[in-house]
Coordinates of C-alpha atoms in Angstrom, one line a residue:
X1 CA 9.8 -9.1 12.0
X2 CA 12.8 -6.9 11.2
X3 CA 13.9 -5.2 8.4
X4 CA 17.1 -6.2 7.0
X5 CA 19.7 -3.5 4.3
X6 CA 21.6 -5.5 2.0
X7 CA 23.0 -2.6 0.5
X8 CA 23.5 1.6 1.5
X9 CA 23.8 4.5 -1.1
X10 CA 24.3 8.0 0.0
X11 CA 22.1 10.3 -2.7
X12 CA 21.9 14.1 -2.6
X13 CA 23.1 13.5 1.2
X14 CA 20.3 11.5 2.1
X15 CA 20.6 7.5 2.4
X16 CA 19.1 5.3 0.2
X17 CA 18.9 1.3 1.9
X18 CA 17.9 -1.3 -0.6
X19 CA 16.6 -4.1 2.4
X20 CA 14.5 -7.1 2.8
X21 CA 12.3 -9.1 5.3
X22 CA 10.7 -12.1 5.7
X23 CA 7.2 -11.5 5.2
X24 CA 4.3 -12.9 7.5
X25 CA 1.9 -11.8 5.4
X26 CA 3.1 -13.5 1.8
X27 CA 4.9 -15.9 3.6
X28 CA 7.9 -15.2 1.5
X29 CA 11.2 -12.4 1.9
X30 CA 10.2 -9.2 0.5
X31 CA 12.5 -6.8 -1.0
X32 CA 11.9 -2.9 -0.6
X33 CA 14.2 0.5 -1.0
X34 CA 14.0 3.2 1.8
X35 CA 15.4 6.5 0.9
X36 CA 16.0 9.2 4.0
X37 CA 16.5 12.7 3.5
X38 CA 19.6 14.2 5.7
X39 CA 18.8 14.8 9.6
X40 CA 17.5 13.3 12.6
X41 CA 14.0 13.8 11.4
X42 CA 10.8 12.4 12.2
X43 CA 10.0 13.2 8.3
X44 CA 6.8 11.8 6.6
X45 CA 6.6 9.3 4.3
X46 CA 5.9 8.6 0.2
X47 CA 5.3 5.2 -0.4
X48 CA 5.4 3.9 -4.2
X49 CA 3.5 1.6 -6.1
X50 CA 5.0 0.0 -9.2
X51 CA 3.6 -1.5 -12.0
X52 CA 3.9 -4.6 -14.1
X53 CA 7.1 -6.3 -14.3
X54 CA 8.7 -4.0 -11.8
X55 CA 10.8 -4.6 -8.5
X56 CA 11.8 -2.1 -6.2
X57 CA 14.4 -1.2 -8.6
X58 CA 12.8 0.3 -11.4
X59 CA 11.8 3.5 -9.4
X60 CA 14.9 3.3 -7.5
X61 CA 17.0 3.6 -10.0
X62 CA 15.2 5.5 -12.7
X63 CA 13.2 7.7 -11.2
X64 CA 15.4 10.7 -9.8
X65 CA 13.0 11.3 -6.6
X66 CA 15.4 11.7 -4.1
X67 CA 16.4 15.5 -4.9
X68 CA 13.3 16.6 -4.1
X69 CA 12.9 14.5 -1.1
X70 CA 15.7 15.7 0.4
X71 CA 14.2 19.5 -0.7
X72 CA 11.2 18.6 0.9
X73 CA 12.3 16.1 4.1
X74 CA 10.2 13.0 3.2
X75 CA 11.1 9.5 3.1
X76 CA 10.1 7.3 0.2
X77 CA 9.6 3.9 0.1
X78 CA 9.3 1.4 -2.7
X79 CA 8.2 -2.3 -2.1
X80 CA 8.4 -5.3 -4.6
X81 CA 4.7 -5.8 -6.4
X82 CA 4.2 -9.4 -5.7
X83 CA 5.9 -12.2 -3.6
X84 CA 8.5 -14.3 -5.4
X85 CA 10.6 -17.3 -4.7
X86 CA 10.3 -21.0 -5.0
X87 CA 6.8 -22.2 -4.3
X88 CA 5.4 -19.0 -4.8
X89 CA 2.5 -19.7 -8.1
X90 CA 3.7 -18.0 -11.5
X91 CA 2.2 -17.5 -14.8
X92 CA 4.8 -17.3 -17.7
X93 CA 2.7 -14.6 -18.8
X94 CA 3.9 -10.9 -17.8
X95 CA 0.6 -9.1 -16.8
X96 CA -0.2 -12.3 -14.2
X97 CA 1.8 -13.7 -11.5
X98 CA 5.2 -12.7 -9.9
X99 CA 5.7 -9.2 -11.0
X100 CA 1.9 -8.5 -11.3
X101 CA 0.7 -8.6 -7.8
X102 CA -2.3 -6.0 -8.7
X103 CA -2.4 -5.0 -4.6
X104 CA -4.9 -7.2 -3.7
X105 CA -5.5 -10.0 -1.8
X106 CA -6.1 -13.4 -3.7
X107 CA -9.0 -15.7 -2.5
X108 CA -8.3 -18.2 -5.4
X109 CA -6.0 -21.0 -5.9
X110 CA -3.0 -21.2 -6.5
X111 CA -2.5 -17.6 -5.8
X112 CA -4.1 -17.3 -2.2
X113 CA -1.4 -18.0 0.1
X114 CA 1.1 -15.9 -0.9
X115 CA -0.5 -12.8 -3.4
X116 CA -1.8 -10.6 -0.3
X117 CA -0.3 -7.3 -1.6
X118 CA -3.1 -5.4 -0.2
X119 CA -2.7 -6.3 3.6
X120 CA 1.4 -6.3 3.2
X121 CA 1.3 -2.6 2.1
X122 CA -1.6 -1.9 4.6
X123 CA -0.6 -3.8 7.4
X124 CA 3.1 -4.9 7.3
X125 CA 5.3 -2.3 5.4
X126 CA 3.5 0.5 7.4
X127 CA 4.1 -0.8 10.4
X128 CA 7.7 -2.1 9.5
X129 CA 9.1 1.3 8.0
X130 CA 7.7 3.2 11.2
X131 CA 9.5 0.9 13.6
X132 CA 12.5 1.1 11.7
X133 CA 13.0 5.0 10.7
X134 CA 12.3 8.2 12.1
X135 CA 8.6 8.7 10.7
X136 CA 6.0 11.0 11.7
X137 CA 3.7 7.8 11.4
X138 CA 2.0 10.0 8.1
X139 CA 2.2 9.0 4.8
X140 CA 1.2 9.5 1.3
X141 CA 0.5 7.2 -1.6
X142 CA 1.8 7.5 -5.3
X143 CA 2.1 5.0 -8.1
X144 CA 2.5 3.9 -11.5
X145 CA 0.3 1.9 -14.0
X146 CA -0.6 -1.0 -11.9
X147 CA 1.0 0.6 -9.0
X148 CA -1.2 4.2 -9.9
X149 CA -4.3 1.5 -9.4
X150 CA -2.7 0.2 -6.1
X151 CA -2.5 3.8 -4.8
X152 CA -5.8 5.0 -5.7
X153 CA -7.5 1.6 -4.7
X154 CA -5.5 1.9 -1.4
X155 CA -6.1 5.4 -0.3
X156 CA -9.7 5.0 -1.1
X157 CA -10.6 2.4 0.5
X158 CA -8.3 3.1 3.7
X159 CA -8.2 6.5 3.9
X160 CA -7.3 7.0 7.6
X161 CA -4.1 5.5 6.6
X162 CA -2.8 8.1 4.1
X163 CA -2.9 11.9 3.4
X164 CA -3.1 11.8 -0.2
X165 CA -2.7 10.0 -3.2
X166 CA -1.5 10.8 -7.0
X167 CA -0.6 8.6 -9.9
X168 CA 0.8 8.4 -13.1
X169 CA -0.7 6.5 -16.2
X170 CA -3.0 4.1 -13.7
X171 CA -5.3 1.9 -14.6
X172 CA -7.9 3.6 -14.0
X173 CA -11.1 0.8 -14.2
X174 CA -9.2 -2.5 -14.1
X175 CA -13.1 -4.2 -14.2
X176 CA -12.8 -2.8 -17.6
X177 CA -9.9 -3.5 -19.2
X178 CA -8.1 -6.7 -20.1
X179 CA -5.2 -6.1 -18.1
X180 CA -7.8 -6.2 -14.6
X181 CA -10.2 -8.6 -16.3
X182 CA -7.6 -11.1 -16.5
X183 CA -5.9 -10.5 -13.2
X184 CA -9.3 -10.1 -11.1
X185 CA -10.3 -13.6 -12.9
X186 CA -7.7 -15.0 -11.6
X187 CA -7.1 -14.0 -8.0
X188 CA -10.5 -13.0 -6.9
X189 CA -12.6 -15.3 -8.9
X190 CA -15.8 -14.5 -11.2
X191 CA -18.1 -12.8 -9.2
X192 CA -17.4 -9.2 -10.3
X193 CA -19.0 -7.9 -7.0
X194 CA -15.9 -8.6 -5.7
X195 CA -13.7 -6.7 -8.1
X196 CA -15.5 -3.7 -7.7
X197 CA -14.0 -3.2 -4.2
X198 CA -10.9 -2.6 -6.3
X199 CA -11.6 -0.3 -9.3
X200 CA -10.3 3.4 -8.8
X201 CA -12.8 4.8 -11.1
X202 CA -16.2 2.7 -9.5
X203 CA -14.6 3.2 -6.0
X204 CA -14.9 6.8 -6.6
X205 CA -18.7 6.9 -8.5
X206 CA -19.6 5.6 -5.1
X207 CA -18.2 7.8 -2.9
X208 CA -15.4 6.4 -1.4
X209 CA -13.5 8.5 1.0
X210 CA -15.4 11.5 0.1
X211 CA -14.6 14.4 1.5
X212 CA -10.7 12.9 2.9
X213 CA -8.9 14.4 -0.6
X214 CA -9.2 17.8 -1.1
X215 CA -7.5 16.9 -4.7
X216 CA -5.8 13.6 -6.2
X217 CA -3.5 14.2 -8.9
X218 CA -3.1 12.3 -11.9
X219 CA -0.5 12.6 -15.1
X220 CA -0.8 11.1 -18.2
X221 CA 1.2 11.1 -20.9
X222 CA -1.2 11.5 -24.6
X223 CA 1.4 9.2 -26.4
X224 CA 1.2 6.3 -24.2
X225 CA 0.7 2.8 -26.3
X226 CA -1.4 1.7 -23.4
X227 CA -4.0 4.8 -23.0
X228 CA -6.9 3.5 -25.0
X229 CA -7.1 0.1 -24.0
X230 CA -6.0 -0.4 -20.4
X231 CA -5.8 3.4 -18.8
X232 CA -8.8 4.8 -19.9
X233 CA -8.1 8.0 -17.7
X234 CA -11.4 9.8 -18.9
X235 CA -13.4 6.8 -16.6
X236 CA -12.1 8.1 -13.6
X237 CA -12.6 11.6 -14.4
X238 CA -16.2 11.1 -14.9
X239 CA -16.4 9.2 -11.8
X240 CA -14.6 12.4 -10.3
X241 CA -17.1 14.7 -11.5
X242 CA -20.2 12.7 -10.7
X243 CA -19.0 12.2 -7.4
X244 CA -18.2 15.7 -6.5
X245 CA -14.5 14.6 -6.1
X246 CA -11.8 17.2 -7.3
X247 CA -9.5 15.3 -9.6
X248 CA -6.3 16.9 -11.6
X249 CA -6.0 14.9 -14.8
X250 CA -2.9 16.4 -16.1
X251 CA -2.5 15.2 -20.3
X252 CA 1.2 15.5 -20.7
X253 CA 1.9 15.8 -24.6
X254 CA 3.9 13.1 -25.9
X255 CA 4.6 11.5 -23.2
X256 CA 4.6 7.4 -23.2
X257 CA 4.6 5.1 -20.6
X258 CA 8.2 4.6 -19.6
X259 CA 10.0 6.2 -16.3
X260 CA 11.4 9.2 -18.8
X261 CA 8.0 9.9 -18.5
X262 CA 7.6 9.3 -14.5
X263 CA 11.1 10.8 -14.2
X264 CA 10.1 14.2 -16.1
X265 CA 6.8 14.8 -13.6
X266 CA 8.0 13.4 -10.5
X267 CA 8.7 16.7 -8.6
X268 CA 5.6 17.7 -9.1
X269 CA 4.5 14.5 -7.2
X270 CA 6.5 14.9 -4.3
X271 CA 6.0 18.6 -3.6
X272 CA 2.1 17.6 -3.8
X273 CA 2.2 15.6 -1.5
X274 CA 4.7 17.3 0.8
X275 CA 2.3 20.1 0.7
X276 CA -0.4 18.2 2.1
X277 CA 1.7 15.6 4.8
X278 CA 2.6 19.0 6.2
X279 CA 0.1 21.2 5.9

């Protein structure tokens, strides 16, 4: 199991590696970017979640991390959301199937064998980007939209595996929403027991990792199209609150759901974490 770089950019003097692998987990090649900051390093590690419709590329490309990684030494990573390729089950809709991975692990056909995005960000790409680069074998958690659900769902429910988390725009109670209720239907079947192991917002009524976070940070623009329907930020802030759980809801006037948005804020998200992976 060894990463493979398809292609090399050098960015603010670090190196940025778009690579792939084949996965043992999806059972398909997964496609990732790795950014390095200058020097021999160890240096911690940011990975990122995207949302619907993304590959690695979207944050690659549009997000303009990679100054401040260099000005604060971390690597960042930036998987795929779902498994693709031939054989791999599709919907021709965009908020289900390849591009909509959600970061879980199916138990439903057809989308068992292959949609295991939890365990291949849990269990593989952890363990592939610290055999392959200088890490400190720390990281941190960030995402966007689906991907700002996949962080907060992650880090909450495996918290010895990451230092902190943040998002931007997340969904924030997928059981309730259309986007989740449609997705959770589909890979993890109708018992909603089962989908509650995956909502940020109930995840954090109960407890989960209390006491790990000493703050999780979360922007939101007040102008995105999506914020009434699917984000519903204010569910996870009550959740917060009722749990004794500091949370930093950041309303960012205007702001809409695109990476101008992501691309505008996302300083702010890297020395946060920084601050914490080395602290």
């Amino acid at each position: 199991m060894t990463l493979q770089t398809t292609k090399t950019h050098i960015v603010h003097g670090g190196t940025l590696r778009y690579c792939r692998h084949d996965s043992a987990i999806t059972g398909t090649p997964m496609t990732l970017s790795v950014f390095t900051p200058p020097g021999e390093g160890p240096f911690p590690v940011l990975i990122w979640l995207s949302g619907l419709t993304c590959t690695e590329d979207n944050f690659t490309s549009k997000a303009g991390a990679y100054r401040a990684a260099v000005e604060h030494g971390v690597i960042i990573v930036a998987p795929d959301t779902s498994p693709r390729g031939q054989g791999v089950a599709d919907d021709d809709a965009y908020d289900l199937g390849q591009g909509a991975g959600f970061y879980v692990d199916a138990t439903q056909a057809p989308w068992a064998p292959h949609f295991r995005m939890e365990s291949y960000v849990t269990d593989e790409l952890i363990a592939l980007v610290d055999a392959g680069f200088p890490t400190t074998k720390t990281r941190s958690v960030f995402g966007h939209s689906m991907g700002g659900h996949g962080a907060l769902t992650l880090a909450l429910c495996h918290p010895e595996l990451f230092q902190s988390v943040s998002a931007f725009a997340p969904i924030a109670s997928p059981t309730r929403c259309a986007w989740g209720e449609k997705a959770f239907t589909a890979y993890l079947g109708d018992d909603r027991a089962e989908w509650v192991k995956h909502d940020a917002a109930l995840l954090l009524e109960s407890g989960a990792a209390s006491g790990v976070y000493d703050d999780i940070l979360v922007d939101q623009g007040d102008g995105d199209q999506f914020l009434t329907d699917q984000l519903k930020p204010e569910l996870l802030k009550a959740a917060a609150d009722k749990a004794g759980q500091k949370l930093t809801v950041r309303m960012q006037p205007g702001y809409d759901h695109s990476y101008f948005f992501m691309a505008s804020f996302i300083d702010d998200h890297v020395a946060f974490h920084a601050a914490r992976l080395k602290g």
